[in-house]
Short mmCIF file of C-alpha atoms in Angstrom, two decimals:
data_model
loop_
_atom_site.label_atom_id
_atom_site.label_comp_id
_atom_site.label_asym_id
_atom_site.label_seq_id
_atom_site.Cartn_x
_atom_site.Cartn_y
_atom_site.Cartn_z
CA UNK A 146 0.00 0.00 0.00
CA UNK A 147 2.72 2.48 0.70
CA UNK A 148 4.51 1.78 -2.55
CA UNK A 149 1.67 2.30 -4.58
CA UNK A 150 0.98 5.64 -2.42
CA UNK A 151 4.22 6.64 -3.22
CA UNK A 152 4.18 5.73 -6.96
CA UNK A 153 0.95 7.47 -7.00
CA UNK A 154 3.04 10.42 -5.40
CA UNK A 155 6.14 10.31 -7.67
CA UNK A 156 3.95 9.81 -11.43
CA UNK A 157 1.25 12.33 -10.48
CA UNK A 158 3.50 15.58 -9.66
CA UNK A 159 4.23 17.82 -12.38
CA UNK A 160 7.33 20.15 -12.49
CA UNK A 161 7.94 23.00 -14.28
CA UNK A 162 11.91 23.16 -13.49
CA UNK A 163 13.65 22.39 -17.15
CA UNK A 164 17.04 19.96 -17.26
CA UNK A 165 19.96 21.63 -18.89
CA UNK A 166 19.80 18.68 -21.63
CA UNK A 167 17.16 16.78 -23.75
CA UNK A 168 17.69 14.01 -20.51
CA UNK A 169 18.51 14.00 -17.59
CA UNK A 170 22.00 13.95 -16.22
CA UNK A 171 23.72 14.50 -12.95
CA UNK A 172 26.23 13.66 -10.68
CA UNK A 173 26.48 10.84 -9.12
CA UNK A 174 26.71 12.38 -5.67
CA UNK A 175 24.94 15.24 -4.23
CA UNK A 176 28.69 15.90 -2.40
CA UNK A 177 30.00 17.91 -5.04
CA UNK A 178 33.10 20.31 -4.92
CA UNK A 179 33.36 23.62 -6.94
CA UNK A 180 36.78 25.05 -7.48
CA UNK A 181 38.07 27.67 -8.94
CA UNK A 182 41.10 28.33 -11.43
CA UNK A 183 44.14 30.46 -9.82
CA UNK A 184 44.94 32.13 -12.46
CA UNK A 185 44.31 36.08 -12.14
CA UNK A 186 41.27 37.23 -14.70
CA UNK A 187 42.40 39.70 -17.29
CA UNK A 188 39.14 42.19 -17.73
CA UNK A 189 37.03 40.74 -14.45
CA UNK A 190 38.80 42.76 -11.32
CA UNK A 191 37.79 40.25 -8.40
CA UNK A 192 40.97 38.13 -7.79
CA UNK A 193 40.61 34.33 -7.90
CA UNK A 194 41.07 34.17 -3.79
CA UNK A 195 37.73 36.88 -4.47
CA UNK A 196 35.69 34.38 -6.80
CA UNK A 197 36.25 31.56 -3.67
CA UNK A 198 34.52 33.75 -1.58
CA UNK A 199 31.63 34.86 -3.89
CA UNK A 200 31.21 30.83 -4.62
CA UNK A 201 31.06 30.14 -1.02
CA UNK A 202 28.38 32.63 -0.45
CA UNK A 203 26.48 31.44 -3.63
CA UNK A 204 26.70 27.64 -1.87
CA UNK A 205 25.37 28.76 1.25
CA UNK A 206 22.86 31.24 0.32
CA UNK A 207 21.10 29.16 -2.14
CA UNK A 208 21.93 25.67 -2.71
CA UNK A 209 22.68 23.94 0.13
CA UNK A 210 19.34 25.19 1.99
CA UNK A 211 17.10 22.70 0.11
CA UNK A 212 16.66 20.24 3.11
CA UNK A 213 14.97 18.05 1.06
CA UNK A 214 17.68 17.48 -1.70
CA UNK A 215 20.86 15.95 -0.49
CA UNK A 216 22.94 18.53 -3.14
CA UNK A 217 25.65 19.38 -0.87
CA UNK A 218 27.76 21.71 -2.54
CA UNK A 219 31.66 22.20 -1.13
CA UNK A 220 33.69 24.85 -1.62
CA UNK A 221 36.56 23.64 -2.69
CA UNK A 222 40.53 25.83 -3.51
CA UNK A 223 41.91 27.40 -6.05
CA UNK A 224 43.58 24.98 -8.80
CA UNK A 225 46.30 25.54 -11.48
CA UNK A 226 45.30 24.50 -14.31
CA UNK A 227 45.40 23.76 -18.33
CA UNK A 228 45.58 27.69 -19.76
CA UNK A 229 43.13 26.90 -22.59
CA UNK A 230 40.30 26.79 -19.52
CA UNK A 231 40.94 30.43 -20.07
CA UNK A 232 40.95 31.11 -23.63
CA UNK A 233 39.13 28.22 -25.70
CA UNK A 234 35.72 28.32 -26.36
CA UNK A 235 32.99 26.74 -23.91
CA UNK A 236 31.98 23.34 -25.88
CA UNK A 237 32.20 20.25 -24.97
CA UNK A 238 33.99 18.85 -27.97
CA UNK A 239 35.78 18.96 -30.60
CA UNK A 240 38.79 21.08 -31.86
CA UNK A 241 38.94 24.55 -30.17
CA UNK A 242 37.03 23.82 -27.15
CA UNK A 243 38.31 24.01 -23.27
CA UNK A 244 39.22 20.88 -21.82
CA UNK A 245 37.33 18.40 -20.06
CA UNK A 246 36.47 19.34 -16.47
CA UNK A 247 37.84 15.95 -14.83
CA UNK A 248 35.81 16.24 -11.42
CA UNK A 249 33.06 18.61 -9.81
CA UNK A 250 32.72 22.00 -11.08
CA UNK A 251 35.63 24.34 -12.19
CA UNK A 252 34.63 28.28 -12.22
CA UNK A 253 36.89 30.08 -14.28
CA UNK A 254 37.28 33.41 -16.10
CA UNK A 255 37.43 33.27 -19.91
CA UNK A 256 38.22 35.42 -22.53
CA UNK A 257 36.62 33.72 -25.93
CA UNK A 258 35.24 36.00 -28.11
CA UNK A 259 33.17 32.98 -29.43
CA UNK A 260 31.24 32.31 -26.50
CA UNK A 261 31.37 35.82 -24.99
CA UNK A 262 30.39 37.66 -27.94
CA UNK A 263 28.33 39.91 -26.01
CA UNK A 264 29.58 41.96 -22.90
CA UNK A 265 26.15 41.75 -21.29
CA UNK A 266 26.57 38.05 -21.74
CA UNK A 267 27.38 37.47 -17.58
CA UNK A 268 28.59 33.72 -17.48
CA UNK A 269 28.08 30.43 -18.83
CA UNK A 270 28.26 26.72 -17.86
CA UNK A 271 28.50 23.51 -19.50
CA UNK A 272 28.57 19.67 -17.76
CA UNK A 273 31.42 19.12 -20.59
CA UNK A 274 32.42 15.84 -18.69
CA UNK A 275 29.35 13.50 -18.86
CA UNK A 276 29.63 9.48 -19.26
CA UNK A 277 26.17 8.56 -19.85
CA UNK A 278 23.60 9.94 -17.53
CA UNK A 279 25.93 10.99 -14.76
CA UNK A 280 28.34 14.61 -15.15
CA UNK A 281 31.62 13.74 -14.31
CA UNK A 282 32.68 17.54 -14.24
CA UNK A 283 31.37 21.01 -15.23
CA UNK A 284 32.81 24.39 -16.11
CA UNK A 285 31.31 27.76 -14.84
CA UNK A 286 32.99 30.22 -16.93
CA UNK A 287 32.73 34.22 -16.07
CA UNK A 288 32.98 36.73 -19.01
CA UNK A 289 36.62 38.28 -19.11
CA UNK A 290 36.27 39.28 -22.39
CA UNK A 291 37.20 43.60 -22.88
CA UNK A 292 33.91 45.25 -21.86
CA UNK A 293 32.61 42.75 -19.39
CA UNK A 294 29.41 43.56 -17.74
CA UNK A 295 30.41 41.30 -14.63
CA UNK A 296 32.30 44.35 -13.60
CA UNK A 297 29.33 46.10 -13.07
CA UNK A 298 27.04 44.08 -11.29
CA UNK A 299 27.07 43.84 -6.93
CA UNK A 300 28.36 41.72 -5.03
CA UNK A 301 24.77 40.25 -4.50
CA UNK A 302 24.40 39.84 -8.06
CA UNK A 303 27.05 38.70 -8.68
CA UNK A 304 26.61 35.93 -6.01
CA UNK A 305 22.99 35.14 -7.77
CA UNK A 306 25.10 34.81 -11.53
CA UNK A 307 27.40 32.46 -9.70
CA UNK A 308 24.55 30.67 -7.98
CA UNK A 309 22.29 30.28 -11.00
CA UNK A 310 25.53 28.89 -13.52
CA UNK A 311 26.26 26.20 -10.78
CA UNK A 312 22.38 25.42 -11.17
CA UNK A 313 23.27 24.45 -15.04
CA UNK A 314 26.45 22.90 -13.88
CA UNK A 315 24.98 20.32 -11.95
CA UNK A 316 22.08 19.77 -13.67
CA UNK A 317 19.30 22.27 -14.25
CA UNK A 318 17.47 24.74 -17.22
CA UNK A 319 16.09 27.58 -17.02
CA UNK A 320 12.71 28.45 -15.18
CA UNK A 321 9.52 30.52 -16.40
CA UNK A 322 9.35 32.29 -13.35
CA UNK A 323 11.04 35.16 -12.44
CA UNK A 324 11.37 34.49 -8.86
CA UNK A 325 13.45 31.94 -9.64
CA UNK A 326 16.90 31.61 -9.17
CA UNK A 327 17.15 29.79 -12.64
CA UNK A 328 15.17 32.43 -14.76
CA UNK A 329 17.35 33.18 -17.76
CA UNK A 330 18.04 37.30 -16.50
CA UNK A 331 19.82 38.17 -13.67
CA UNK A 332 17.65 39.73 -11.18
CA UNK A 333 18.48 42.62 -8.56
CA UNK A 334 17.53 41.70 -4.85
CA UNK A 335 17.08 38.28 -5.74
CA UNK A 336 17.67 36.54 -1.74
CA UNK A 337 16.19 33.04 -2.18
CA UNK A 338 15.30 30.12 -4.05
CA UNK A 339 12.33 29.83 -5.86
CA UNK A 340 9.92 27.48 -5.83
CA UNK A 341 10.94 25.64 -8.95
CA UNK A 342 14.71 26.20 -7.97
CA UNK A 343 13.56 23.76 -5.08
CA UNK A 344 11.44 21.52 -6.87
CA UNK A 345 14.62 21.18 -9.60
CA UNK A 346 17.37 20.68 -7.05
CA UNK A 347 14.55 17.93 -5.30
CA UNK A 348 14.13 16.26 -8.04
CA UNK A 349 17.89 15.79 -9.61
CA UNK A 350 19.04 14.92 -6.02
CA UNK A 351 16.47 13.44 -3.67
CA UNK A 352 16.93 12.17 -0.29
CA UNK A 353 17.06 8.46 0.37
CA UNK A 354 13.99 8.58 2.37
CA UNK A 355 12.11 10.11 -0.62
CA UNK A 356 8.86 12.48 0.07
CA UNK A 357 8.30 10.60 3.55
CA UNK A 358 10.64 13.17 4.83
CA UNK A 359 8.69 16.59 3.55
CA UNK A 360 5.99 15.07 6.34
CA UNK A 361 8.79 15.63 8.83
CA UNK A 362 8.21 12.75 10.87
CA UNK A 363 10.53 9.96 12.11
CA UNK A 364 8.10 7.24 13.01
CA UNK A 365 8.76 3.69 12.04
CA UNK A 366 6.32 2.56 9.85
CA UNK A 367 7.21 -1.00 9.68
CA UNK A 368 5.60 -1.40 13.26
CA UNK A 369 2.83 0.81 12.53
CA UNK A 370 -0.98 -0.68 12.93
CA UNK A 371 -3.38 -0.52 10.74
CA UNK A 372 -3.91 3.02 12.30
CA UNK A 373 -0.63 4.23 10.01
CA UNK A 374 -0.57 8.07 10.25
CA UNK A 375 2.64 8.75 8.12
CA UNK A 376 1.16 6.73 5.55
CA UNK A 377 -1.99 9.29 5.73
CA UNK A 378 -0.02 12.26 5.87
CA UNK A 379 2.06 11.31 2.68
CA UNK A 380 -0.84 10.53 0.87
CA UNK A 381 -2.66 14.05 2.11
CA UNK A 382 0.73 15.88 1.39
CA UNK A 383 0.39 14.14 -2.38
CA UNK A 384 -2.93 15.20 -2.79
CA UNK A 385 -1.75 18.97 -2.00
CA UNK A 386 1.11 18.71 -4.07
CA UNK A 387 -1.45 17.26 -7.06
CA UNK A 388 -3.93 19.98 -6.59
CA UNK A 389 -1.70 22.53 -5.87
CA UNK A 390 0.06 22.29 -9.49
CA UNK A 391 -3.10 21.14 -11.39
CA UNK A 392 -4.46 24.93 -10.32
CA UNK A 393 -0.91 26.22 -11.62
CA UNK A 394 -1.75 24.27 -15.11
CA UNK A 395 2.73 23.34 -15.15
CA UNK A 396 3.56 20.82 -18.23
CA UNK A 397 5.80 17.84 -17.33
CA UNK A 398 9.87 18.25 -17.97
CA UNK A 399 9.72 21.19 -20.31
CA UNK A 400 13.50 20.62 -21.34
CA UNK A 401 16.16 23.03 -23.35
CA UNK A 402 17.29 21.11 -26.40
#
């Protein structure tokens, strides 16, 4: 009975999050590190030992508050690495493009012309290290290109750009909704997650004890009677959950190809 009140749970909720792929991919572990390259930017005039700090922030502030995902991002040092991670293009193959991210997530300034061909373009990311449905590693690349607009922006927003690339780097789109972390434009003031930020982050990285633990109880259901309250509590929490997005009218994985 539980099983079927969970499948009932799992196949009837409908998300409007989007995957950063036509599938899904993440990492295998919600324990993932994010480091940053040491090398000094060229145009962007926060030091790498600067970037650490703003990534730490972006960690804390967003990310690693969704109790009910086990993402646990770590902040990781500052690595010396391969100069083409700051000068090739952003792809993820092919001649020309920046090398594969071996482990975690890499933030680093770049300077391509081909993938910053707009100053107002902030940052990218790209899981550019992906063996079948799992990312291996993922870069976060800031615009250091002459002109960049990262310049500009304040420290808040530029903790929210950070924030929202790591999103794609481990695994998300963009979202509709512009209280959302993951909406496509950087947004002043922006403080928290939004609701699909949580849903996304949920969803790509449960906890082992599934939607049991959104009830917030610890009972043992094994030795409950037929008198099993978690099991009524999930299955009025499901019911929410159902009517609350039916009354939103959200399509199921509306993915970026």
């Amino acid at each position: 009975m539980k099983k079927i009140l969970l499948l009932l749970l799992i196949s009837s909720y409908t998300y409007a999050f989007t995957l950063v792929g036509s599938s899904i991919a993440v990492f295998e572990e919600g324990d993932i590190t994010v480091n940053v390259g040491a090398q000094a930017c060229t145009n962007v005039t926060d030091s790498p030992d600067e970037l650490l700090n703003l990534v730490s922030e972006a960690t804390e502030k967003f990310w690693n508050r969704v109790s009910t995902s086990e993402l646990e991002l770590q902040v990781g040092s500052l690595q010396t690495i391969s100069a083409s991670f700051y000068t090739d293009q952003i792809c993820s193959s092919g001649a020309g493009c920046v090398p594969a991210v071996s482990s975690g997530i890499l933030i680093v300034c770049n300077s391509n012309t081909t993938t910053f061909n707009s100053a107002s373009k902030l940052a990218v990311a790209l899981p550019n290290n992906v063996s079948g449905s799992n990312i291996v590693g993922a870069i976060v690349a800031i615009n250091d290109a002459a002109g960049t607009s990262f310049n500009t922006q304040t420290r808040e927003e530029k903790i929210s750009v950070l924030a929202h690339e790591i999103g794609h780097a481990f695994g998300l789109g963009h979202s509709k909704f512009k209280d959302s972390l993951m909406f496509p434009a950087n947004q002043s003031g922006r403080t928290n997650l939004g609701r699909d930020d949580w849903d996304g982050a949920t969803f790509l990285y449960p906890k082992e004890q599934g939607p049991m633990g959104l009830c917030g109880t610890t009972t043992d259901v094994s030795k409950s009677g037929p008198g099993n309250y978690p099991t009524v509590l999930l299955l009025l929490f499901g019911l929410f959950l159902i009517g609350n997005q039916i009354m939103r009218g959200k399509k199921l994985f509306v993915k970026i190809n």
